[in-house]
Coordinates of C-alpha atoms and ligand atoms in Angstrom, one line a residue:
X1 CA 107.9 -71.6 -125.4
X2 CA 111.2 -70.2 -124.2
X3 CA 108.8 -67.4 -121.5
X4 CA 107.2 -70.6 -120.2
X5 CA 110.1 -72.4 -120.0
X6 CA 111.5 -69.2 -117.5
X7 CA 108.3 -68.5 -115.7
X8 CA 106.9 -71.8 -115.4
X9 CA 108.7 -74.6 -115.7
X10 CA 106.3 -77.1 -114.3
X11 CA 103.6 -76.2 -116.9
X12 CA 106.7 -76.0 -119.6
X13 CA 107.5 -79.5 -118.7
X14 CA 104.1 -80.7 -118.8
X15 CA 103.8 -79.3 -121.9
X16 CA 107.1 -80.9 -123.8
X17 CA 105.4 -84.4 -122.8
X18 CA 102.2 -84.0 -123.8
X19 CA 103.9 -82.9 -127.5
X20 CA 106.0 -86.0 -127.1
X21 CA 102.8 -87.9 -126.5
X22 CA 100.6 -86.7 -129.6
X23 CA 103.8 -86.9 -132.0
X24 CA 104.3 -91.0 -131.0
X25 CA 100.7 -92.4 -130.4
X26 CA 98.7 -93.6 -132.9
X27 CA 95.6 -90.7 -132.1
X28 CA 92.4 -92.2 -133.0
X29 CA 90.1 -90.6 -130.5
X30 CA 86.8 -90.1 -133.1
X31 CA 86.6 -86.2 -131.9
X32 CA 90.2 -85.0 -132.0
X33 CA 92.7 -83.8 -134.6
X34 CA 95.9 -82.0 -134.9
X35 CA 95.9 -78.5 -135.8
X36 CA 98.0 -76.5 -137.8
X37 CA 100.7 -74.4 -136.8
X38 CA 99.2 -71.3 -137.7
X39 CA 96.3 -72.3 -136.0
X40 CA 98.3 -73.0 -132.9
X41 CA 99.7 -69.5 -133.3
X42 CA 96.7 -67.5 -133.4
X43 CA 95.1 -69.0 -130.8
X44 CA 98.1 -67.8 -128.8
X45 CA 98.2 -64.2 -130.2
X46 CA 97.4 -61.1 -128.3
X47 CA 94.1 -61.0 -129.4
X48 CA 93.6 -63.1 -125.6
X49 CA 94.1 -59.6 -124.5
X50 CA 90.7 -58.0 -125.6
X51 CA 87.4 -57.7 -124.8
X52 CA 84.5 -57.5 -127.1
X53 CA 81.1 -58.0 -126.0
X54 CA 78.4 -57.4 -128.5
X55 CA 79.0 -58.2 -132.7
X56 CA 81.1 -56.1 -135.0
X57 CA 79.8 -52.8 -135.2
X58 CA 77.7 -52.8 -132.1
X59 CA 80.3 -53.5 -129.0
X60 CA 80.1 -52.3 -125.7
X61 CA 83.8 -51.5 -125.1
X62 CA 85.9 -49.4 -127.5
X63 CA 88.9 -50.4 -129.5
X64 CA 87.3 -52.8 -131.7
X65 CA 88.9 -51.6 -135.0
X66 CA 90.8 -55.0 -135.5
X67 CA 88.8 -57.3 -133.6
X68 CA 85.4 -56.0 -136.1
X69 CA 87.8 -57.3 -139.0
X70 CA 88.5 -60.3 -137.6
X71 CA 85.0 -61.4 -136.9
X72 CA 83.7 -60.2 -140.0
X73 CA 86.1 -62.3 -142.0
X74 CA 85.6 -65.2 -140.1
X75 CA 81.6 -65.2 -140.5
X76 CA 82.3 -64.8 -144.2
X77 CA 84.4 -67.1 -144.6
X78 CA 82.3 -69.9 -142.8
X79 CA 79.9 -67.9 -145.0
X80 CA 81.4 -69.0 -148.0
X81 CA 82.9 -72.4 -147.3
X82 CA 79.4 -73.7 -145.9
X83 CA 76.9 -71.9 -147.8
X84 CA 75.2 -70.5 -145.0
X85 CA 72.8 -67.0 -145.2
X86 CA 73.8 -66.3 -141.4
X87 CA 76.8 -67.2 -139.0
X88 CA 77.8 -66.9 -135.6
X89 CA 81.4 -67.9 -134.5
X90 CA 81.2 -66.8 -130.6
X91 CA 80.1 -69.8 -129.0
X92 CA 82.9 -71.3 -126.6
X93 CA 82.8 -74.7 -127.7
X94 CA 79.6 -76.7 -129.0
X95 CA 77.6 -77.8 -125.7
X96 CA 77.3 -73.9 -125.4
X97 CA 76.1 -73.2 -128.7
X98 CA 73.3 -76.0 -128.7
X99 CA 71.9 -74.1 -125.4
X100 CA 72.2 -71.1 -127.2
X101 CA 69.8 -72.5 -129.7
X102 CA 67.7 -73.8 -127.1
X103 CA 67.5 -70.4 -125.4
X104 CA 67.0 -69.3 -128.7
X105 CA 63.8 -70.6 -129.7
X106 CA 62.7 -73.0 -126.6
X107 CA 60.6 -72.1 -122.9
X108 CA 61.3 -74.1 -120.1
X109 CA 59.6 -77.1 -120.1
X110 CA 59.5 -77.5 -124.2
X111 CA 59.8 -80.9 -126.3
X112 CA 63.3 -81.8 -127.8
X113 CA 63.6 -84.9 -130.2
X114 CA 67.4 -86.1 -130.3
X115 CA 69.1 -89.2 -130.6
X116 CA 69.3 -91.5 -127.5
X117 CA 73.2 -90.8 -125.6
X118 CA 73.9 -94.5 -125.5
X119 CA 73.0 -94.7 -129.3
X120 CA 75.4 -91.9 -130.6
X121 CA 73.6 -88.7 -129.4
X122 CA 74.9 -86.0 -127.6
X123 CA 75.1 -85.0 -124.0
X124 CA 73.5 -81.6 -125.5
X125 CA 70.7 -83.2 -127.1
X126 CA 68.4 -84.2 -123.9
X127 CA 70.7 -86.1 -121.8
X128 CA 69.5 -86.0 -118.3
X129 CA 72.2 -85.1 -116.6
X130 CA 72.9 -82.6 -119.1
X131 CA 71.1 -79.3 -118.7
X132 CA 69.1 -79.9 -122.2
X133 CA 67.5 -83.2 -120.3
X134 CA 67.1 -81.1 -116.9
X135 CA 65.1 -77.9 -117.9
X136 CA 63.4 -79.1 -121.5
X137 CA 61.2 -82.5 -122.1
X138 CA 63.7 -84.2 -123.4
X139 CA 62.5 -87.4 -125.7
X140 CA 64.8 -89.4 -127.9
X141 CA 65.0 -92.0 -130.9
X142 CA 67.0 -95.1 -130.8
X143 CA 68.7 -96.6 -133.5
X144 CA 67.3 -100.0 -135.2
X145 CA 67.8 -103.4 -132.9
X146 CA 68.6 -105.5 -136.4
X147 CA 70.6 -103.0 -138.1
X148 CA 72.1 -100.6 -135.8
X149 CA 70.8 -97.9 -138.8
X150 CA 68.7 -94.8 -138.0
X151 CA 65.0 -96.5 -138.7
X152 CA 63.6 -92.7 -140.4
X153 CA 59.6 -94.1 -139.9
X154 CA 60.4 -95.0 -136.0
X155 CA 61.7 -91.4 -135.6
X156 CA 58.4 -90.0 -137.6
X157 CA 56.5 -92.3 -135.5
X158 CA 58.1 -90.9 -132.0
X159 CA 58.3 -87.2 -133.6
X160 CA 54.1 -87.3 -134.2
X161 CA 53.6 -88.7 -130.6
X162 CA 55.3 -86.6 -128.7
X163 CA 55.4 -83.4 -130.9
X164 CA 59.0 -81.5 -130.5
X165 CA 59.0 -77.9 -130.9
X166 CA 63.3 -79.0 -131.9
X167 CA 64.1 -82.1 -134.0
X168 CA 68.0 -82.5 -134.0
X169 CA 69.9 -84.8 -135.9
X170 CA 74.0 -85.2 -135.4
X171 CA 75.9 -87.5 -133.3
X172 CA 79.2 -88.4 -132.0
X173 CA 79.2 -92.1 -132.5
X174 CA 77.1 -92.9 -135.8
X175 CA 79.5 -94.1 -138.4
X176 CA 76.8 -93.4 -141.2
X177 CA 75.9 -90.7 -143.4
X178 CA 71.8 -88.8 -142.5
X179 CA 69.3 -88.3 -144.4
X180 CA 69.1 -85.2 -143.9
X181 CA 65.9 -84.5 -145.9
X182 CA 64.1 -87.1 -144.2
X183 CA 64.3 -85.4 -140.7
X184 CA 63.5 -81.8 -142.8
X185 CA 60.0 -83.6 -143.6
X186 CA 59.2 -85.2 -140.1
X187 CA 60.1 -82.0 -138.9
X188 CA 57.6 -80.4 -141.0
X189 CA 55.2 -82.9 -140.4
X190 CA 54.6 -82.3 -137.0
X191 CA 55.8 -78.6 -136.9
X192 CA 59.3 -78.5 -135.6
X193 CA 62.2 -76.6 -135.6
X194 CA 65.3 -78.5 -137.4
X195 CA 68.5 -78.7 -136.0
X196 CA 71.0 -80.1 -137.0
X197 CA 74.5 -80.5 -134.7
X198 CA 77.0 -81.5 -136.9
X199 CA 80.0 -81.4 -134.5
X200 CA 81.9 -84.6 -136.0
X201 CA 81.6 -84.4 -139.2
X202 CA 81.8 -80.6 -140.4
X203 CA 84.7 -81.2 -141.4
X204 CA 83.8 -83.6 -144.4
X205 CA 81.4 -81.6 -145.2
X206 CA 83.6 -78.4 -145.4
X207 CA 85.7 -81.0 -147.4
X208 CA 82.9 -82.4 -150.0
X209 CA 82.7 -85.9 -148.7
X210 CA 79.7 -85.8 -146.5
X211 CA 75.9 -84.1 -147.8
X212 CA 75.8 -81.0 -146.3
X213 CA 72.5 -80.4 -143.9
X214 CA 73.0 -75.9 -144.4
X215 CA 70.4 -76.7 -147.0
X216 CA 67.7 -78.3 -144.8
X217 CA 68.1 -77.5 -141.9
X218 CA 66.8 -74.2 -140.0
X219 CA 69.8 -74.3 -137.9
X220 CA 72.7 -75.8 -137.7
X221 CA 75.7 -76.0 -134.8
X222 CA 79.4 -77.4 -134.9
X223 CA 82.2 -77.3 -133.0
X224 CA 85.2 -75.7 -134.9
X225 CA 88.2 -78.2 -133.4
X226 CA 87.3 -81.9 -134.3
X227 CA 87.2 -82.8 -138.3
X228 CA 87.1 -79.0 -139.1
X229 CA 90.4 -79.6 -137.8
X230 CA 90.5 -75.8 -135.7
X231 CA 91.0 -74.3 -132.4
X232 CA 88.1 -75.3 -129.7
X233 CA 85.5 -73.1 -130.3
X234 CA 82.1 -73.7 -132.2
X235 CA 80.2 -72.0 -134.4
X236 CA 76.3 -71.5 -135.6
X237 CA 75.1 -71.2 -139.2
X238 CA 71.3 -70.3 -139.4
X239 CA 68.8 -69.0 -141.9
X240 CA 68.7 -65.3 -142.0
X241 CA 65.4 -65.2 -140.5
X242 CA 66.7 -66.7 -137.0
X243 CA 69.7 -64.5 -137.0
X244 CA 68.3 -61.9 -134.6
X245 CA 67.4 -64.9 -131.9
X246 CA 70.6 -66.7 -132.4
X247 CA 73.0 -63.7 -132.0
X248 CA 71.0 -62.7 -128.9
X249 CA 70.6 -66.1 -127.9
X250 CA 74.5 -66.1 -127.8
X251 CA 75.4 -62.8 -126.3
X252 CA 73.8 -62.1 -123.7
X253 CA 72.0 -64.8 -123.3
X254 CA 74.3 -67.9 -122.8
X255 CA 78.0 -65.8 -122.7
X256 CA 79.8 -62.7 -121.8
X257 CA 82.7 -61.3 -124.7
X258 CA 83.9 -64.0 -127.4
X259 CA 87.2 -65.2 -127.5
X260 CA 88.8 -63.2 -129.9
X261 CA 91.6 -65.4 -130.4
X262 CA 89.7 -68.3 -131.4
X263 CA 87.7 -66.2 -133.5
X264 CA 90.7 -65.2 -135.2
X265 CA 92.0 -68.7 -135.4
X266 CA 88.8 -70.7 -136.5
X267 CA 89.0 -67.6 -139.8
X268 CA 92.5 -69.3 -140.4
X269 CA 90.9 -72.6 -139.9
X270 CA 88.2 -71.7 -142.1
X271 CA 90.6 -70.6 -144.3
X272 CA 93.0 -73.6 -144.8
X273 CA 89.1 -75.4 -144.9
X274 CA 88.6 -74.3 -148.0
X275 CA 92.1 -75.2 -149.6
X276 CA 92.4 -78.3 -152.0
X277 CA 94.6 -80.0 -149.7
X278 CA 91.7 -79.8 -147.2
X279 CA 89.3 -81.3 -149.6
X280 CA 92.1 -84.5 -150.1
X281 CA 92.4 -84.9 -146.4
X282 CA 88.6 -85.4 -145.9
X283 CA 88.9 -87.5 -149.1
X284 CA 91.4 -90.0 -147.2
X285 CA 89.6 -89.1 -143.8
X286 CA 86.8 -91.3 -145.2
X287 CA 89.0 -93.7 -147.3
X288 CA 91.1 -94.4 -144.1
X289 CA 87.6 -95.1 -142.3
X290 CA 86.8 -97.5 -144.8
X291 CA 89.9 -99.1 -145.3
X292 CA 90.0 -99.4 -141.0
X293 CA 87.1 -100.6 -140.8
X294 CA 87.5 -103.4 -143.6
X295 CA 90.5 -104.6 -142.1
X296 CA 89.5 -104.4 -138.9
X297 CA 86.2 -107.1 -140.1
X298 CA 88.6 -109.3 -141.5
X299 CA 90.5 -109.4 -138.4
X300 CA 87.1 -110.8 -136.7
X301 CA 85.7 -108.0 -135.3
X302 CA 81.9 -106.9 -135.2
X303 CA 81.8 -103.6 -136.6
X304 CA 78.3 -101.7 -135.5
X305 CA 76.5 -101.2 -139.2
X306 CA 78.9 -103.5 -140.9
X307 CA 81.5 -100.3 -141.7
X308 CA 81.3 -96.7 -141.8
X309 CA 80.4 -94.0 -144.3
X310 CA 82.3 -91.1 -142.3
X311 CA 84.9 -90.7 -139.9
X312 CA 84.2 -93.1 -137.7
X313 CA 83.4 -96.9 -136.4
X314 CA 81.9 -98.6 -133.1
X315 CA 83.6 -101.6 -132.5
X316 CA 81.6 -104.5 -130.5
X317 CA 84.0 -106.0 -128.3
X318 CA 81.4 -109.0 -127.5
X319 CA 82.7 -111.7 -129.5
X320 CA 86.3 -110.8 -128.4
X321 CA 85.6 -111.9 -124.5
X322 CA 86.6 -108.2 -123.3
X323 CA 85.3 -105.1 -122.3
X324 CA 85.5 -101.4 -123.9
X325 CA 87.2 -100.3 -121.0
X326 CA 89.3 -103.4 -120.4
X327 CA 90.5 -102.8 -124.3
X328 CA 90.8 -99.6 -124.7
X329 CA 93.3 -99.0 -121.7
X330 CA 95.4 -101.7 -123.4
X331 CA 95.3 -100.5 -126.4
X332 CA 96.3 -97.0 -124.9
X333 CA 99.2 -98.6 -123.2
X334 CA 100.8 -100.0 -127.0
X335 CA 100.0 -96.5 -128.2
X336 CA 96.9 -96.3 -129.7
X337 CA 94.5 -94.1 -128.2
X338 CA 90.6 -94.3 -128.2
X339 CA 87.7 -94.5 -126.2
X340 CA 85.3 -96.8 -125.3
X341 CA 82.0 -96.3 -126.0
X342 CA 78.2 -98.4 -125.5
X343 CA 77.0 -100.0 -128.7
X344 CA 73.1 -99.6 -129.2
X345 CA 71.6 -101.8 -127.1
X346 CA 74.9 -102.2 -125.1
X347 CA 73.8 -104.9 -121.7
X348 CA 77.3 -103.7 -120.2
X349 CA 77.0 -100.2 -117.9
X350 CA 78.2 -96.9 -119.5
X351 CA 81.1 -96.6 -117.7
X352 CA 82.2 -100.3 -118.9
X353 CA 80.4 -100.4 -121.9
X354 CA 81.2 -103.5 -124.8
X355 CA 82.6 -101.3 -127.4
X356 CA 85.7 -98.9 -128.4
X357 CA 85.3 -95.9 -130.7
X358 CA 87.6 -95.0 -133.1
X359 CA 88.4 -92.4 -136.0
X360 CA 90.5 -91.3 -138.8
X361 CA 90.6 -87.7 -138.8
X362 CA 93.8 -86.9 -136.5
X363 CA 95.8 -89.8 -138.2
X364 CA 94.6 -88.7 -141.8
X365 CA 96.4 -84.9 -140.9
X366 CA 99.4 -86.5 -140.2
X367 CA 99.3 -88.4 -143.9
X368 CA 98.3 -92.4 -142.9
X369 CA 97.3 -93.9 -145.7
X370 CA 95.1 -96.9 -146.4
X371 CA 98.6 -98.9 -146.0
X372 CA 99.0 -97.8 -142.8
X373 CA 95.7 -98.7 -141.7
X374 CA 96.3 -102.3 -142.5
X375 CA 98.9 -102.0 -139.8
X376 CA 96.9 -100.4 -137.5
X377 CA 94.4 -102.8 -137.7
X378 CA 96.8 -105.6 -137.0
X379 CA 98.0 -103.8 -134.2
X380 CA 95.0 -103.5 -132.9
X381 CA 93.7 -106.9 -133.2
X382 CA 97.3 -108.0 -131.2
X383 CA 96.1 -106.3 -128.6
X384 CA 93.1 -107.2 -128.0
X385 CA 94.2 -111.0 -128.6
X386 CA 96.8 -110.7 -125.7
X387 CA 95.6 -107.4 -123.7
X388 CA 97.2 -108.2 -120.2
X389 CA 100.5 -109.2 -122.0
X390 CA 103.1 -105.9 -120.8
X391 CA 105.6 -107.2 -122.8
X392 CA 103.8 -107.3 -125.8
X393 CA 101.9 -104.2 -125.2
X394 CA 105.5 -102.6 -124.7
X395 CA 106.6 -103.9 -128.0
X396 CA 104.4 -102.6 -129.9
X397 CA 104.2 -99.2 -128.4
X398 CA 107.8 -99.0 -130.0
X399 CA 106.8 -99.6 -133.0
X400 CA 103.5 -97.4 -133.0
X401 CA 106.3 -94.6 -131.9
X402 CA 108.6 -95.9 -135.3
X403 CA 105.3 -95.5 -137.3
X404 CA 104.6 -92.1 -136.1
X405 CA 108.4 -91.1 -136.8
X406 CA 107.7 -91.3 -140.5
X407 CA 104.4 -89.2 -140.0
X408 CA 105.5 -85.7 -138.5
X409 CA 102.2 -84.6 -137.6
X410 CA 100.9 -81.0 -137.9
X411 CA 102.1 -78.4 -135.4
X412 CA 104.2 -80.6 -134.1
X413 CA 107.1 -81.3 -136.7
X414 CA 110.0 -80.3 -134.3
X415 CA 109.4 -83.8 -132.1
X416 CA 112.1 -86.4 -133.2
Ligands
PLP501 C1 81.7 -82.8 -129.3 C2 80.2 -82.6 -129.5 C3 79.5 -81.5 -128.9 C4 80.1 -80.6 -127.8 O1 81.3 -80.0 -128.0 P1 82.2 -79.4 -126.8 O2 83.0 -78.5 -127.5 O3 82.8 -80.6 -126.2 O4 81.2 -78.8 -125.8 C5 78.2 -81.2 -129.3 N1 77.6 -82.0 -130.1 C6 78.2 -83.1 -130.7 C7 77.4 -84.0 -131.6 C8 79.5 -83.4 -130.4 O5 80.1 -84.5 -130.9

């Protein structure tokens, strides 16, 4: 960083603190991760510098030599690791590679079928503020009043009545495993496309801890940067009969050249993906959820489904006698960062919702173990008993940083 540090110093600054930040907080923000340092170092490699509109082989500008190489090997990798017959890796970053698929295949006007937003969906899957809820019919499911579960015969019910030409399944906040060959046969049923967006937890099933939906589905999105644990970008894996409609669907339709950088550093992602020590961190990704989420339940809390089978958990903050926001801004202040987040059914508004979101991946790349999440747990739980307490809150942002000293985390092993 020594340039920045010359040319820039107010970005160079901004920069040293926010390294100081994710080496001494406790990082549980469901979506996030650290990367590794050869990640970090392709995504800031020259390859910023070129332009390459079109797909290897059939650009607009010259001087692709390297640039064909590098795309080919990261669609073959991803290829590989995924099981996929077609891939895309252009897409910016995942809200612009589900309109890509919407472009794809859907007119103006068209039915979509996701999950609800204030159950776990997407913004990209019908939300209306959200240019999928704006220009498409946008209809969703919700998740079961009694069991906070995906009810598959309410979906098949809602999927024959209002007859999408897209069923999608994927989420940011469901801490369970889908059926993914339940939605394949209510899609079939009533004649939809299947799409699945499986943006949070590609990177379990990259690691062999989560069913994979390549198999099932006709398409299938992710973003490359949260438990895939790459740069921000996205990619789409399809059946080779979409392939055309996709890559055209991409470029031109939704974007102008690919980030070739990103490219080059989700094929290094893709790579370390497919390394054993990948498999055993999406192993303890999931063992750390579990572990969490058990301690967390016998430190009174309401867990959303009773626990978690992925990544991730929805706390409901009801019984506690505090708000999402309220917690999670406490919580933030001892050095534990998450988000909060509406539980299905929430009565609070979205902006104050009843519940906080938290995962494992980014703690799991920095090596917490089941141990540690006892201790997060208890952490946790302080805070929440005592949130307006500064003192306290103080106290035990210390010791979240004397935690994290023991756990140098990825990329950023330099920070003492
Ligand atoms: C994060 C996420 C996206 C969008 O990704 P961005 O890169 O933020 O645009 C899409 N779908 C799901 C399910 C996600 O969780």
């Amino acid at each position: 960083m020594e340039s920045v540090k010359d040319i820039d110093p107010d970005i160079y600054a901004l920069v040293k603190q926010e390294e100081q930040r994710q080496a001494e907080k406790i990082r549980m923000i469901a979506s996030e991760n650290y990367v590794s340092q050869a990640v970090l170092q392709t995504t800031g490699s020259v390859l910023t510098n070129k332009y390459s509109e079109g797909y290897a082989g059939k650009r607009y500008y010259e001087g692709q030599q390297i640039i064909d190489q590098v795309e080919r090997l990261a669609i073959q990798r991803a290829k590989d690791l995924f099981g996929a017959e077609h891939v895309n890796v252009q897409p910016y970053s995942g809200s612009p590679a589900n309109i890509a698929v919407y472009l794809a295949f859907l007119n103006p006007g068209d039915t979509i079928l996701g999950m609800a937003l204030p159950h776990g969906g997407h913004l990209t899957h019908g939300a209306h503020v959200s240019i999928s809820g704006r220009y498409f019919n946008a209809q969703s499911y919700e998740l079961d009043p009694e069991t906070g579960l995906l009810n598959y015969e309410s979906i098949r019910a809602k999927a024959k009545a209002v007859r999408p030409k897209i069923l999608i399944a994927g989420h940011s906040a469901y801490p369970r495993i889908l059926d993914f060959q339940k939605f394949r046969e209510i899609a079939d049923e009533v004649g939809a496309l299947f799409m699945v967006d499986m943006a949070h937890f590609s990177g379990l099933v990259a690691g062999g801890v989560h069913p994979s939906p390549v198999p099932y589905a006709d398409v299938v999105t992710t973003t490359t940067h949260k438990s895939l644990r790459g740069p921000r970008g996205a990619m789409i894996l399809c059946r080779e009969q979409y392939a055309q409609a996709i890559d055209k669907a991409v470029f031109p339709g939704v974007q102008g050249g690919p980030h070739d950088n990103t490219t080059a550093a989700i094929a290094v992602a893709l790579k370390e993906a497919a390394s054993e020590s990948f498999r055993e961190y999406a192993r303890q990704v999931v063992k750390n959820a579990k572990a969490l989420a058990d301690a967390l339940m016998a430190n009174g809390f309401t867990l959303i489904t009773n626990g978690t089978e992925n990544h991730l958990m929805l706390v409901d903050l009801t019984n506690k006698n505090i708000s999402g926001k309220k917690a999670a801004k406490a919580l933030d202040k001892a050095g534990i960062v998450l988000n909060y987040n509406a539980v299905p059914f929430d009565k609070r508004k979205p902006f104050d919702p009843s519940g906080i979101r938290m995962g494992t991946p980014a703690l799991t790349s920095r090596g917490f173990k089941e141990k540690e999440m006892l201790i997060v747990s208890d952490f946790i739980a302080e805070v929440i008993a005592d949130p307006e307490n500064e003192g306290n809150l103080q106290r035990i942002a210390e010791e979240v940083k004397a935690l994290c000293r023991n756990f140098p985390a990825p990329g950023l092993e330099h920070i003492r």
